[in-house]
Short mmCIF file of C-alpha atoms and ligand atoms in Angstrom, two decimals:
data_model
loop_
_atom_site.label_atom_id
_atom_site.label_comp_id
_atom_site.label_asym_id
_atom_site.label_seq_id
_atom_site.Cartn_x
_atom_site.Cartn_y
_atom_site.Cartn_z
CA MET A 1 0.47 -53.36 -149.75
CA ARG A 2 -2.33 -55.93 -149.47
CA LEU A 3 -3.41 -58.05 -152.42
CA ALA A 4 -6.93 -56.63 -152.80
CA PRO A 5 -5.81 -52.98 -153.29
CA LYS A 6 -3.08 -54.21 -155.65
CA LEU A 7 -5.65 -56.10 -157.73
CA ILE A 8 -7.97 -53.08 -157.71
CA LEU A 9 -5.15 -50.85 -158.96
CA ALA A 10 -3.94 -53.38 -161.51
CA LEU A 11 -7.41 -53.79 -163.03
CA THR A 12 -8.82 -50.26 -162.71
CA LEU A 13 -5.78 -48.41 -164.07
CA PRO A 14 -5.97 -50.06 -167.56
CA ILE A 15 -9.77 -49.61 -167.56
CA CYS A 16 -9.24 -45.97 -166.65
CA ALA A 17 -6.70 -45.57 -169.50
CA VAL A 18 -9.02 -47.27 -172.03
CA ILE A 19 -11.99 -45.11 -170.99
CA THR A 20 -9.88 -41.93 -171.24
CA VAL A 21 -8.53 -42.80 -174.72
CA HIS A 22 -12.04 -43.77 -175.83
CA ALA A 23 -13.44 -40.47 -174.52
CA MET A 24 -10.75 -38.49 -176.34
CA TRP A 25 -11.43 -40.33 -179.59
CA SER A 26 -15.19 -39.81 -179.19
CA ILE A 27 -14.74 -36.11 -178.53
CA ASP A 28 -12.48 -35.72 -181.58
CA ALA A 29 -14.98 -37.58 -183.75
CA VAL A 30 -17.92 -35.50 -182.45
CA VAL A 31 -16.04 -32.23 -182.99
CA GLU A 32 -15.12 -33.24 -186.54
CA ARG A 33 -18.66 -34.36 -187.31
CA MET A 34 -20.07 -31.08 -185.93
CA ARG A 35 -17.56 -29.10 -187.96
CA ARG A 36 -18.50 -30.96 -191.14
CA THR A 37 -22.24 -30.61 -190.46
CA ALA A 38 -21.87 -26.88 -189.73
CA ALA A 39 -19.84 -26.39 -192.93
CA THR A 40 -22.41 -28.27 -195.04
CA ASP A 41 -25.21 -26.40 -193.36
CA LEU A 42 -23.50 -23.05 -193.96
CA HIS A 43 -22.78 -23.96 -197.58
CA LEU A 44 -26.39 -25.02 -198.17
CA ARG A 45 -27.70 -21.84 -196.61
CA GLY A 46 -25.23 -19.82 -198.71
CA ARG A 47 -26.24 -21.61 -201.92
CA THR A 48 -29.95 -21.20 -201.23
CA LEU A 49 -29.52 -17.52 -200.43
CA ALA A 50 -27.26 -17.08 -203.50
CA LEU A 51 -29.99 -18.61 -205.71
CA ALA A 52 -32.55 -16.19 -204.30
CA VAL A 53 -30.15 -13.24 -204.71
CA GLU A 54 -29.27 -14.34 -208.28
CA ALA A 55 -33.02 -14.46 -209.14
CA MET A 56 -33.53 -10.97 -207.74
CA LEU A 57 -30.49 -9.59 -209.54
CA ALA A 58 -31.77 -11.15 -212.76
CA ARG A 59 -34.91 -9.13 -212.26
CA GLY A 60 -32.75 -6.02 -211.65
CA ASP A 61 -33.80 -5.76 -208.01
CA GLU A 62 -30.36 -5.23 -206.49
CA ALA A 63 -31.78 -3.25 -203.54
CA GLY A 64 -34.17 -6.12 -202.78
CA ALA A 65 -31.30 -8.57 -202.92
CA ARG A 66 -29.33 -6.53 -200.35
CA ARG A 67 -32.36 -6.33 -198.07
CA LEU A 68 -32.81 -10.08 -198.32
CA VAL A 69 -29.18 -10.64 -197.33
CA ASP A 70 -29.51 -8.26 -194.33
CA ALA A 71 -32.78 -9.88 -193.30
CA VAL A 72 -31.23 -13.37 -193.36
CA SER A 73 -28.16 -12.11 -191.43
CA ALA A 74 -30.40 -10.60 -188.73
CA GLU A 75 -32.36 -13.86 -188.47
CA TYR A 76 -29.62 -15.85 -186.67
CA GLU A 77 -27.80 -14.54 -183.68
CA GLN A 78 -24.87 -16.91 -183.99
CA SER A 79 -24.29 -16.38 -187.70
CA GLU A 80 -23.70 -13.51 -190.03
CA VAL A 81 -24.25 -13.01 -193.81
CA ARG A 82 -22.60 -10.18 -195.73
CA TRP A 83 -22.68 -9.09 -199.34
CA VAL A 84 -19.17 -8.53 -200.74
CA PRO A 85 -19.26 -6.88 -204.16
CA GLY A 86 -16.68 -7.74 -206.78
CA ALA A 87 -15.62 -10.64 -208.98
CA SER A 88 -13.40 -12.16 -206.31
CA ALA A 89 -13.42 -12.28 -202.49
CA ASP A 90 -10.84 -13.46 -199.93
CA VAL A 91 -11.91 -15.69 -197.08
CA PRO A 92 -11.17 -13.55 -194.02
CA ALA A 93 -9.55 -15.18 -191.00
CA ARG A 94 -11.96 -15.01 -188.07
CA PRO A 95 -10.91 -16.81 -184.94
CA ASP A 96 -13.62 -19.06 -183.41
CA HIS A 97 -15.72 -18.77 -186.55
CA LEU A 98 -16.50 -21.01 -189.49
CA VAL A 99 -16.48 -18.92 -192.65
CA GLN A 100 -17.79 -19.73 -196.18
CA VAL A 101 -17.73 -17.58 -199.31
CA VAL A 102 -20.41 -18.34 -201.91
CA PRO A 103 -20.20 -16.66 -205.36
CA VAL A 104 -23.37 -15.03 -206.77
CA HIS A 105 -23.74 -15.37 -210.58
CA ALA A 106 -25.50 -13.03 -212.90
CA GLY A 107 -25.26 -14.71 -216.30
CA ALA A 108 -21.54 -15.19 -217.00
CA GLN A 109 -20.62 -12.42 -214.53
CA VAL A 110 -19.90 -12.67 -210.76
CA PRO A 111 -21.06 -9.31 -209.33
CA GLY A 112 -20.33 -10.28 -205.74
CA HIS A 113 -20.05 -12.94 -203.07
CA LEU A 114 -22.00 -13.89 -200.03
CA LEU A 115 -19.77 -14.13 -196.93
CA LEU A 116 -21.31 -16.45 -194.36
CA SER A 117 -19.80 -16.96 -190.94
CA VAL A 118 -21.00 -18.84 -187.88
CA SER A 119 -19.57 -18.68 -184.38
CA SER A 120 -18.13 -21.95 -182.99
CA ALA A 121 -19.26 -20.99 -179.42
CA THR A 122 -22.27 -23.30 -179.72
CA ALA A 123 -20.07 -26.15 -180.88
CA ARG A 124 -17.67 -25.46 -177.97
CA ASP A 125 -20.54 -25.63 -175.49
CA GLU A 126 -21.67 -28.91 -176.99
CA VAL A 127 -18.13 -30.31 -176.83
CA ARG A 128 -17.90 -29.26 -173.16
CA GLU A 129 -21.16 -31.02 -172.49
CA ILE A 130 -19.91 -34.19 -174.17
CA VAL A 131 -16.65 -34.04 -172.19
CA VAL A 132 -18.57 -33.67 -168.91
CA HIS A 133 -20.89 -36.56 -169.84
CA THR A 134 -17.99 -38.77 -170.82
CA ALA A 135 -16.05 -37.91 -167.65
CA VAL A 136 -19.05 -38.62 -165.40
CA THR A 137 -19.74 -41.90 -167.24
CA ALA A 138 -16.07 -42.87 -166.95
CA ALA A 139 -16.02 -42.02 -163.24
CA LEU A 140 -19.20 -44.01 -162.60
CA LEU A 141 -17.78 -46.91 -164.61
CA LEU A 142 -14.55 -46.76 -162.62
CA VAL A 143 -16.33 -46.69 -159.28
CA ALA A 144 -18.56 -49.60 -160.33
CA CYS A 145 -15.56 -51.60 -161.63
CA GLY A 146 -13.53 -50.77 -158.51
CA LEU A 147 -16.36 -51.92 -156.25
CA MET A 148 -16.87 -55.11 -158.22
CA ILE A 149 -13.15 -55.87 -158.26
CA ALA A 150 -12.81 -55.04 -154.55
CA LEU A 151 -15.71 -57.33 -153.69
CA ALA A 152 -14.44 -60.08 -155.97
CA SER A 153 -10.86 -59.84 -154.77
CA VAL A 154 -11.86 -59.89 -151.10
CA ARG A 155 -14.28 -62.79 -151.61
CA LEU A 156 -12.33 -64.83 -154.13
CA VAL A 157 -8.75 -64.02 -153.15
CA GLY A 158 -8.42 -62.12 -149.86
CA ARG A 159 -10.50 -64.37 -147.60
CA PRO A 160 -9.36 -67.75 -148.98
CA LEU A 161 -5.72 -66.62 -148.88
CA ALA A 162 -6.16 -65.39 -145.29
CA ALA A 163 -7.54 -68.84 -144.39
CA VAL A 164 -4.52 -70.54 -146.00
CA ALA A 165 -2.10 -68.09 -144.33
CA GLY A 166 -3.80 -68.72 -140.95
CA GLN A 167 -3.36 -72.46 -141.38
CA VAL A 168 0.33 -72.06 -142.32
CA ARG A 169 0.81 -69.85 -139.23
CA ARG A 170 -0.81 -72.52 -137.04
CA ILE A 171 1.51 -75.15 -138.53
CA ALA A 172 4.51 -72.92 -137.78
CA ASP A 173 3.26 -72.61 -134.17
CA GLY A 174 3.08 -76.40 -133.96
CA ASP A 175 -0.73 -76.61 -133.97
CA LEU A 176 -1.58 -79.36 -136.45
CA THR A 177 -5.23 -79.78 -135.46
CA GLY A 178 -6.98 -77.16 -137.66
CA ARG A 179 -7.52 -76.93 -141.43
CA ALA A 180 -7.80 -74.10 -143.97
CA ALA A 181 -11.57 -73.69 -144.60
CA VAL A 182 -11.64 -72.92 -148.35
CA ASP A 183 -14.40 -74.47 -150.49
CA SER A 184 -13.63 -73.01 -153.91
CA ASP A 185 -12.34 -75.28 -156.68
CA ASP A 186 -9.92 -72.72 -158.13
CA GLU A 187 -6.12 -72.46 -157.65
CA ILE A 188 -6.47 -71.12 -154.09
CA GLY A 189 -8.89 -73.95 -153.28
CA ARG A 190 -6.33 -76.46 -154.55
CA LEU A 191 -3.58 -74.70 -152.59
CA ALA A 192 -5.72 -74.97 -149.42
CA GLU A 193 -6.32 -78.67 -150.16
CA GLN A 194 -2.56 -79.23 -150.45
CA VAL A 195 -1.92 -77.33 -147.21
CA ASN A 196 -4.61 -79.40 -145.45
CA ALA A 197 -3.14 -82.62 -146.83
CA MET A 198 0.31 -81.50 -145.71
CA THR A 199 -1.06 -80.72 -142.21
CA ALA A 200 -2.58 -84.21 -142.02
CA ARG A 201 0.69 -85.83 -143.11
CA LEU A 202 2.68 -83.72 -140.60
CA ARG A 203 0.21 -84.74 -137.88
CA GLU A 204 0.62 -88.41 -138.73
CA THR A 205 4.41 -88.07 -138.83
CA ARG A 206 4.42 -86.26 -135.50
CA GLU A 207 2.28 -88.94 -133.92
CA ALA A 208 4.55 -91.64 -135.32
CA LEU A 209 7.61 -89.75 -134.04
CA THR A 210 6.08 -89.32 -130.60
CA LYS A 211 5.32 -93.05 -130.46
CA GLU A 212 8.82 -93.83 -131.68
CA ALA A 213 10.34 -91.47 -129.07
CA GLU A 214 8.25 -93.15 -126.37
CA ARG A 215 9.42 -96.57 -127.56
CA ARG A 216 13.03 -95.35 -127.52
CA VAL A 217 12.69 -93.88 -124.03
CA ALA A 218 11.18 -97.17 -122.84
CA ALA A 219 14.00 -99.15 -124.51
CA LEU A 220 16.58 -96.84 -122.96
CA ASP A 221 14.96 -97.30 -119.55
CA GLU A 222 15.10 -101.05 -120.01
CA LEU A 223 18.75 -100.85 -121.02
CA ARG A 224 19.59 -98.73 -118.00
CA HIS A 225 17.69 -101.12 -115.78
CA ALA A 226 19.51 -104.10 -117.30
CA GLU A 227 22.82 -102.39 -116.63
CA ARG A 228 21.72 -101.66 -113.08
CA LEU A 229 20.82 -105.34 -112.57
CA LYS A 230 24.24 -106.35 -113.86
CA THR A 231 25.78 -104.11 -111.19
CA VAL A 232 23.47 -105.67 -108.62
CA GLY A 233 24.61 -109.11 -109.74
CA GLN A 234 28.25 -108.14 -109.34
CA LEU A 235 27.57 -106.48 -105.99
CA ALA A 236 25.63 -109.52 -104.79
CA SER A 237 28.77 -111.67 -104.82
CA GLY A 238 30.52 -108.97 -102.76
CA VAL A 239 27.54 -108.79 -100.39
CA ALA A 240 27.53 -112.57 -99.98
CA HIS A 241 31.21 -112.34 -99.11
CA GLU A 242 30.55 -109.43 -96.71
CA LEU A 243 27.76 -111.32 -94.99
CA GLY A 244 30.13 -114.19 -94.14
CA THR A 245 31.89 -112.44 -91.24
CA PRO A 246 28.81 -111.01 -89.44
CA LEU A 247 26.97 -114.30 -89.96
CA ASN A 248 29.84 -116.18 -88.33
CA VAL A 249 29.87 -113.71 -85.43
CA VAL A 250 26.08 -114.01 -84.99
CA ALA A 251 26.19 -117.81 -85.21
CA GLY A 252 29.13 -118.02 -82.73
CA ARG A 253 27.46 -115.71 -80.20
CA ALA A 254 24.11 -117.49 -80.53
CA ARG A 255 25.81 -120.84 -80.05
CA MET A 256 27.53 -119.58 -76.87
CA ILE A 257 24.19 -118.32 -75.51
CA ALA A 258 22.46 -121.61 -76.38
CA ARG A 259 25.14 -123.60 -74.60
CA GLY A 260 24.80 -121.34 -71.56
CA GLN A 261 28.48 -120.32 -71.86
CA VAL A 262 27.70 -116.63 -71.25
CA GLU A 263 25.79 -115.11 -68.40
CA GLY A 264 24.92 -111.76 -66.85
CA LYS A 265 26.87 -108.86 -68.37
CA ASP A 266 28.46 -111.05 -71.11
CA LEU A 267 25.04 -112.27 -72.15
CA VAL A 268 23.86 -108.69 -72.69
CA GLU A 269 27.06 -107.92 -74.58
CA SER A 270 26.58 -110.97 -76.85
CA ALA A 271 22.98 -109.99 -77.53
CA ASN A 272 24.15 -106.47 -78.41
CA ILE A 273 26.79 -107.86 -80.77
CA ILE A 274 24.13 -110.01 -82.45
CA VAL A 275 21.88 -106.94 -82.89
CA GLU A 276 24.79 -104.88 -84.24
CA GLN A 277 25.81 -107.53 -86.76
CA THR A 278 22.26 -108.17 -87.98
CA GLN A 279 21.83 -104.43 -88.42
CA ARG A 280 25.02 -104.35 -90.47
CA MET A 281 23.78 -107.22 -92.63
CA SER A 282 20.36 -105.68 -93.07
CA LYS A 283 21.96 -102.36 -94.07
CA LEU A 284 24.06 -104.11 -96.72
CA ILE A 285 21.04 -105.87 -98.18
CA THR A 286 18.83 -102.77 -97.97
CA HIS A 287 21.38 -100.76 -99.92
CA LEU A 288 21.55 -103.35 -102.63
CA LEU A 289 17.79 -103.73 -102.83
CA THR A 290 17.22 -99.98 -102.95
CA TYR A 291 19.69 -99.70 -105.80
CA ALA A 292 18.13 -102.62 -107.69
CA ARG A 293 14.55 -101.37 -107.30
CA ARG A 294 15.13 -97.70 -107.93
CA ARG A 295 13.37 -96.45 -111.10
CA PRO A 296 13.85 -93.11 -112.82
CA SER A 297 12.36 -90.32 -110.74
CA PRO A 298 11.64 -86.63 -111.40
CA ARG A 299 14.63 -84.30 -111.42
CA GLN A 300 15.43 -82.68 -108.08
CA LYS A 301 18.27 -80.83 -106.41
CA LEU A 302 20.99 -83.28 -105.39
CA ASP A 303 24.10 -82.82 -103.33
CA LEU A 304 26.75 -84.75 -105.26
CA ALA A 305 28.88 -85.13 -102.10
CA ALA A 306 26.05 -87.13 -100.48
CA GLN A 307 25.52 -89.09 -103.70
CA ILE A 308 29.20 -90.07 -103.76
CA ASP A 309 29.02 -91.25 -100.11
CA HIS A 310 26.03 -93.32 -101.06
CA ALA A 311 27.68 -94.86 -104.10
CA ILE A 312 30.82 -95.68 -102.12
CA THR A 313 28.74 -97.43 -99.42
CA LEU A 314 26.89 -99.33 -102.14
CA VAL A 315 30.03 -100.71 -103.79
CA GLU A 316 31.78 -101.26 -100.46
CA PRO A 317 31.29 -105.06 -100.48
CA LEU A 318 33.08 -105.16 -103.81
CA THR A 319 35.86 -102.68 -102.99
CA ARG A 320 36.57 -104.36 -99.68
CA LYS A 321 36.77 -107.76 -101.40
CA ALA A 322 39.16 -106.32 -104.01
CA ARG A 323 41.19 -104.52 -101.31
CA VAL A 324 40.44 -101.19 -102.90
CA THR A 325 40.08 -98.11 -100.70
CA PRO A 326 37.90 -95.25 -101.96
CA ARG A 327 39.07 -91.82 -100.85
CA ILE A 328 37.08 -88.60 -101.23
CA GLU A 329 38.84 -85.31 -101.99
CA ALA A 330 36.29 -82.50 -101.88
CA GLY A 331 37.10 -78.92 -102.92
CA VAL A 332 35.02 -75.87 -102.13
CA GLY A 333 31.30 -76.51 -102.63
CA PRO A 334 28.40 -76.32 -102.93
CA PHE A 335 28.11 -79.38 -105.18
CA VAL A 336 24.42 -79.13 -105.89
CA VAL A 337 23.13 -80.27 -109.27
CA GLU A 338 19.70 -80.97 -110.63
CA GLY A 339 19.17 -84.60 -111.47
CA ASP A 340 17.60 -87.97 -111.07
CA THR A 341 18.95 -89.63 -107.89
CA ALA A 342 18.76 -93.16 -109.28
CA GLN A 343 20.52 -92.26 -112.52
CA VAL A 344 23.28 -90.17 -110.93
CA GLU A 345 23.93 -92.95 -108.42
CA GLN A 346 24.09 -95.45 -111.29
CA VAL A 347 26.77 -93.39 -113.06
CA LEU A 348 28.90 -93.04 -109.92
CA ALA A 349 28.52 -96.72 -108.94
CA ASN A 350 29.52 -97.81 -112.43
CA LEU A 351 32.66 -95.65 -112.44
CA LEU A 352 33.65 -96.90 -108.98
CA MET A 353 33.09 -100.53 -110.00
CA ASN A 354 35.09 -100.15 -113.19
CA ALA A 355 37.91 -98.51 -111.22
CA THR A 356 37.81 -101.35 -108.68
CA GLN A 357 37.85 -104.00 -111.42
CA ALA A 358 40.81 -102.22 -113.08
CA MET A 359 42.92 -102.77 -109.93
CA PRO A 360 43.31 -106.55 -109.52
CA ASP A 361 45.94 -106.04 -106.83
CA GLY A 362 43.94 -103.48 -104.90
CA GLY A 363 44.94 -99.88 -104.26
CA GLU A 364 43.32 -96.51 -103.87
CA VAL A 365 40.51 -94.89 -105.86
CA THR A 366 40.31 -91.14 -105.44
CA VAL A 367 36.94 -89.45 -105.96
CA LYS A 368 37.62 -85.76 -106.46
CA LEU A 369 34.78 -83.27 -106.19
CA GLU A 370 35.16 -79.67 -107.34
CA ARG A 371 33.35 -76.74 -108.95
CA VAL A 372 34.67 -75.54 -112.29
CA HIS A 373 33.78 -72.73 -114.66
CA GLU A 374 34.00 -74.25 -118.11
CA ALA A 375 32.52 -74.20 -121.57
CA ARG A 376 31.88 -77.22 -123.71
CA ASP A 377 32.83 -76.71 -127.37
CA GLU A 378 31.91 -73.16 -128.45
CA GLU A 379 29.36 -72.52 -125.71
CA THR A 380 29.65 -69.77 -123.08
CA PRO A 381 31.31 -70.98 -119.88
CA ILE A 382 29.04 -71.89 -116.97
CA ASP A 383 29.54 -73.49 -113.54
CA PHE A 384 29.82 -77.27 -113.46
CA VAL A 385 30.30 -79.71 -110.60
CA ARG A 386 33.07 -82.08 -111.67
CA VAL A 387 33.46 -85.55 -110.21
CA SER A 388 36.77 -87.22 -111.09
CA VAL A 389 37.17 -90.93 -110.41
CA ILE A 390 40.93 -91.61 -110.44
CA ASP A 391 42.29 -95.15 -110.21
CA GLN A 392 45.79 -96.60 -110.27
CA GLY A 393 44.70 -99.58 -112.35
CA ILE A 394 45.67 -101.23 -115.60
CA GLY A 395 44.63 -98.26 -117.74
CA MET A 396 43.56 -98.47 -121.36
CA SER A 397 45.21 -98.56 -124.75
CA PRO A 398 44.16 -95.76 -127.16
CA GLU A 399 42.14 -98.33 -129.18
CA VAL A 400 40.13 -99.41 -126.10
CA ARG A 401 39.84 -95.79 -124.95
CA ALA A 402 38.32 -94.86 -128.33
CA ARG A 403 35.52 -97.45 -127.99
CA ILE A 404 34.55 -97.46 -124.30
CA PHE A 405 31.29 -95.51 -124.82
CA GLU A 406 30.09 -97.90 -127.53
CA PRO A 407 27.19 -100.04 -126.31
CA PHE A 408 28.24 -103.68 -125.71
CA PHE A 409 31.96 -102.91 -125.97
CA THR A 410 33.79 -104.75 -123.22
CA THR A 411 37.26 -106.17 -122.65
CA LYS A 412 36.07 -108.18 -119.69
CA ASP A 413 35.34 -111.92 -119.63
CA VAL A 414 31.94 -113.24 -120.62
CA GLY A 415 29.72 -112.81 -117.58
CA ALA A 416 31.99 -110.21 -116.01
CA GLY A 417 31.23 -107.38 -118.42
CA THR A 418 28.27 -106.41 -120.61
CA GLY A 419 29.78 -103.32 -122.19
CA LEU A 420 26.72 -101.27 -121.24
CA GLY A 421 27.98 -99.43 -118.14
CA LEU A 422 29.77 -96.53 -119.79
CA SER A 423 27.36 -96.13 -122.70
CA VAL A 424 24.47 -95.90 -120.23
CA ALA A 425 26.47 -93.51 -118.02
CA TYR A 426 27.28 -91.36 -121.06
CA GLY A 427 23.56 -91.14 -121.99
CA ILE A 428 22.54 -90.26 -118.44
CA VAL A 429 25.16 -87.52 -118.08
CA ARG A 430 24.26 -86.06 -121.48
CA ASP A 431 20.57 -86.08 -120.49
CA HIS A 432 21.60 -84.01 -117.48
CA GLY A 433 23.31 -81.41 -119.69
CA GLY A 434 26.84 -82.58 -118.89
CA TRP A 435 29.60 -84.69 -120.40
CA ILE A 436 32.28 -87.24 -119.52
CA ASP A 437 35.93 -87.16 -120.51
CA VAL A 438 38.66 -89.69 -119.91
CA ASP A 439 42.44 -89.78 -119.46
CA SER A 440 44.10 -93.14 -119.52
CA ALA A 441 47.28 -94.92 -120.51
CA PRO A 442 48.16 -98.59 -120.19
CA GLY A 443 49.66 -99.28 -116.74
CA GLU A 444 49.17 -95.72 -115.59
CA GLY A 445 45.61 -95.78 -114.31
CA THR A 446 42.52 -94.00 -115.54
CA THR A 447 40.74 -90.77 -114.70
CA PHE A 448 37.05 -90.34 -115.59
CA ARG A 449 35.78 -86.75 -115.25
CA VAL A 450 32.02 -86.28 -115.13
CA HIS A 451 30.57 -82.78 -115.45
CA PHE A 452 27.07 -81.89 -114.25
CA PRO A 453 25.77 -78.29 -114.62
CA ALA A 454 25.82 -76.70 -111.15
CA VAL A 455 22.66 -75.26 -109.67
CA ALA A 456 23.15 -71.61 -108.72
P1 ADP B 501 31.85 -103.31 -118.77
O1 ADP B 501 32.37 -102.79 -117.46
O2 ADP B 501 30.65 -104.17 -118.63
O3 ADP B 501 32.90 -103.91 -119.64
P2 ADP B 501 31.67 -100.56 -119.43
O4 ADP B 501 30.92 -99.88 -120.48
O5 ADP B 501 31.49 -100.09 -118.04
O6 ADP B 501 31.29 -102.06 -119.58
O7 ADP B 501 33.20 -100.47 -119.79
C1 ADP B 501 33.64 -100.72 -121.10
C2 ADP B 501 35.10 -101.01 -121.13
O8 ADP B 501 35.84 -99.85 -120.76
C3 ADP B 501 35.56 -102.01 -120.12
O9 ADP B 501 35.37 -103.34 -120.62
C4 ADP B 501 37.02 -101.68 -119.96
O10 ADP B 501 37.80 -102.23 -121.00
C5 ADP B 501 37.06 -100.21 -120.14
N1 ADP B 501 37.13 -99.50 -118.83
C6 ADP B 501 36.13 -98.88 -118.19
N2 ADP B 501 36.58 -98.31 -117.04
C7 ADP B 501 37.88 -98.60 -116.97
C8 ADP B 501 38.92 -98.28 -116.01
N3 ADP B 501 38.67 -97.56 -114.91
N4 ADP B 501 40.15 -98.71 -116.26
C9 ADP B 501 40.42 -99.45 -117.38
N5 ADP B 501 39.51 -99.77 -118.31
C10 ADP B 501 38.26 -99.35 -118.12
#
């Protein structure tokens, strides 16, 4: 039930009760007053008539006295006067009548009584009239009060409360721009003021949070970029090493051509070798540059198999130098996920580099690619693409294993490790709706398993 009807009921019901009680009291009082007036009136009339009758009896005119009584009785339609002879007279019970008995004296004797009665029909009619008047007045009063209360409750309570409720609803919907338009200086006005002040504070907090979130995203981007540059730095030494062989080949062939040691078919072959080697060098550098320059991009559908190929090519200068052979083991696809190419590549490159660095004597790194139907924690199982990077390296103690995702945690020498790789990778994978888990034991190698939600 709405507030206005409740207020109307709450205020009109007591008024209604008071008016009813008042009307009943008034009616009782009027009836009593009329009864007393009628009794006095009847008594007066009886006494007056008795005096006249007594005077006539004193003169011995009993017949005249009787005629007088009959004449008076015939005078009023509603009342009756009778002569009752005898020294005593009972008051007869007459329903709906007021009855009075007045003794008539003749010296010390009482020869008879005057019996006066008046019908209460007139009084009843008057009472009915009063009741009708009171009821109509009460009804009019109730309607007027109801209207006034309805108007007041709609204007003073209903509308301001609706404005406050509207503002609260807008806040719940996340719209913090409006305000509750209430001008009154009563309790509801103060409530609206508080709600408006709260809205303003929420708006300020939200703006501050948005700015803070933007600052955090920017800081995270910087951190990821820094980690990426560290990888580039490490790869650069591998690239420099890789460039040695093709550079020697190019220099040797060029020298032979310059000295005129090759001619005809051999000359063409040397030129082709030079082209081939420069292309190889340019590819190496292009890969590295692309990786270094890549910035976060919008999410798109990615084939993880292609991303793994890419990452393996990228770290090739390093793996080759460390005599590590990456091997891909792909299950049944498709291995499509939705993600940011640069970030996914960063995760894979980091895992491959860590695996390579964990095998100082070289060996094999297996990159396993499969689709799994799994649930994380209590969630319902869904399809994930799982990339496992399995090395045969030094492994980790449980203490190291427990801290690897902490930012700046590293067991590597100063300059070799920053401790950011895995924490950045963890953040990226979590941003993509996935997770990373690890199996490792000292001397027994390490397996990193990265899960990305599969695209249907
Ligand atoms: P960084 O490589 O710069 O040290 P990471 O966050 O990538 O930073 O790695 C943190 C630590 O985790 C490494 O210092 C190393 O101790 C451990 N770690 C990571 N990958 C491996 C791995 N494949 N085998 C053994 N230890 C690893």
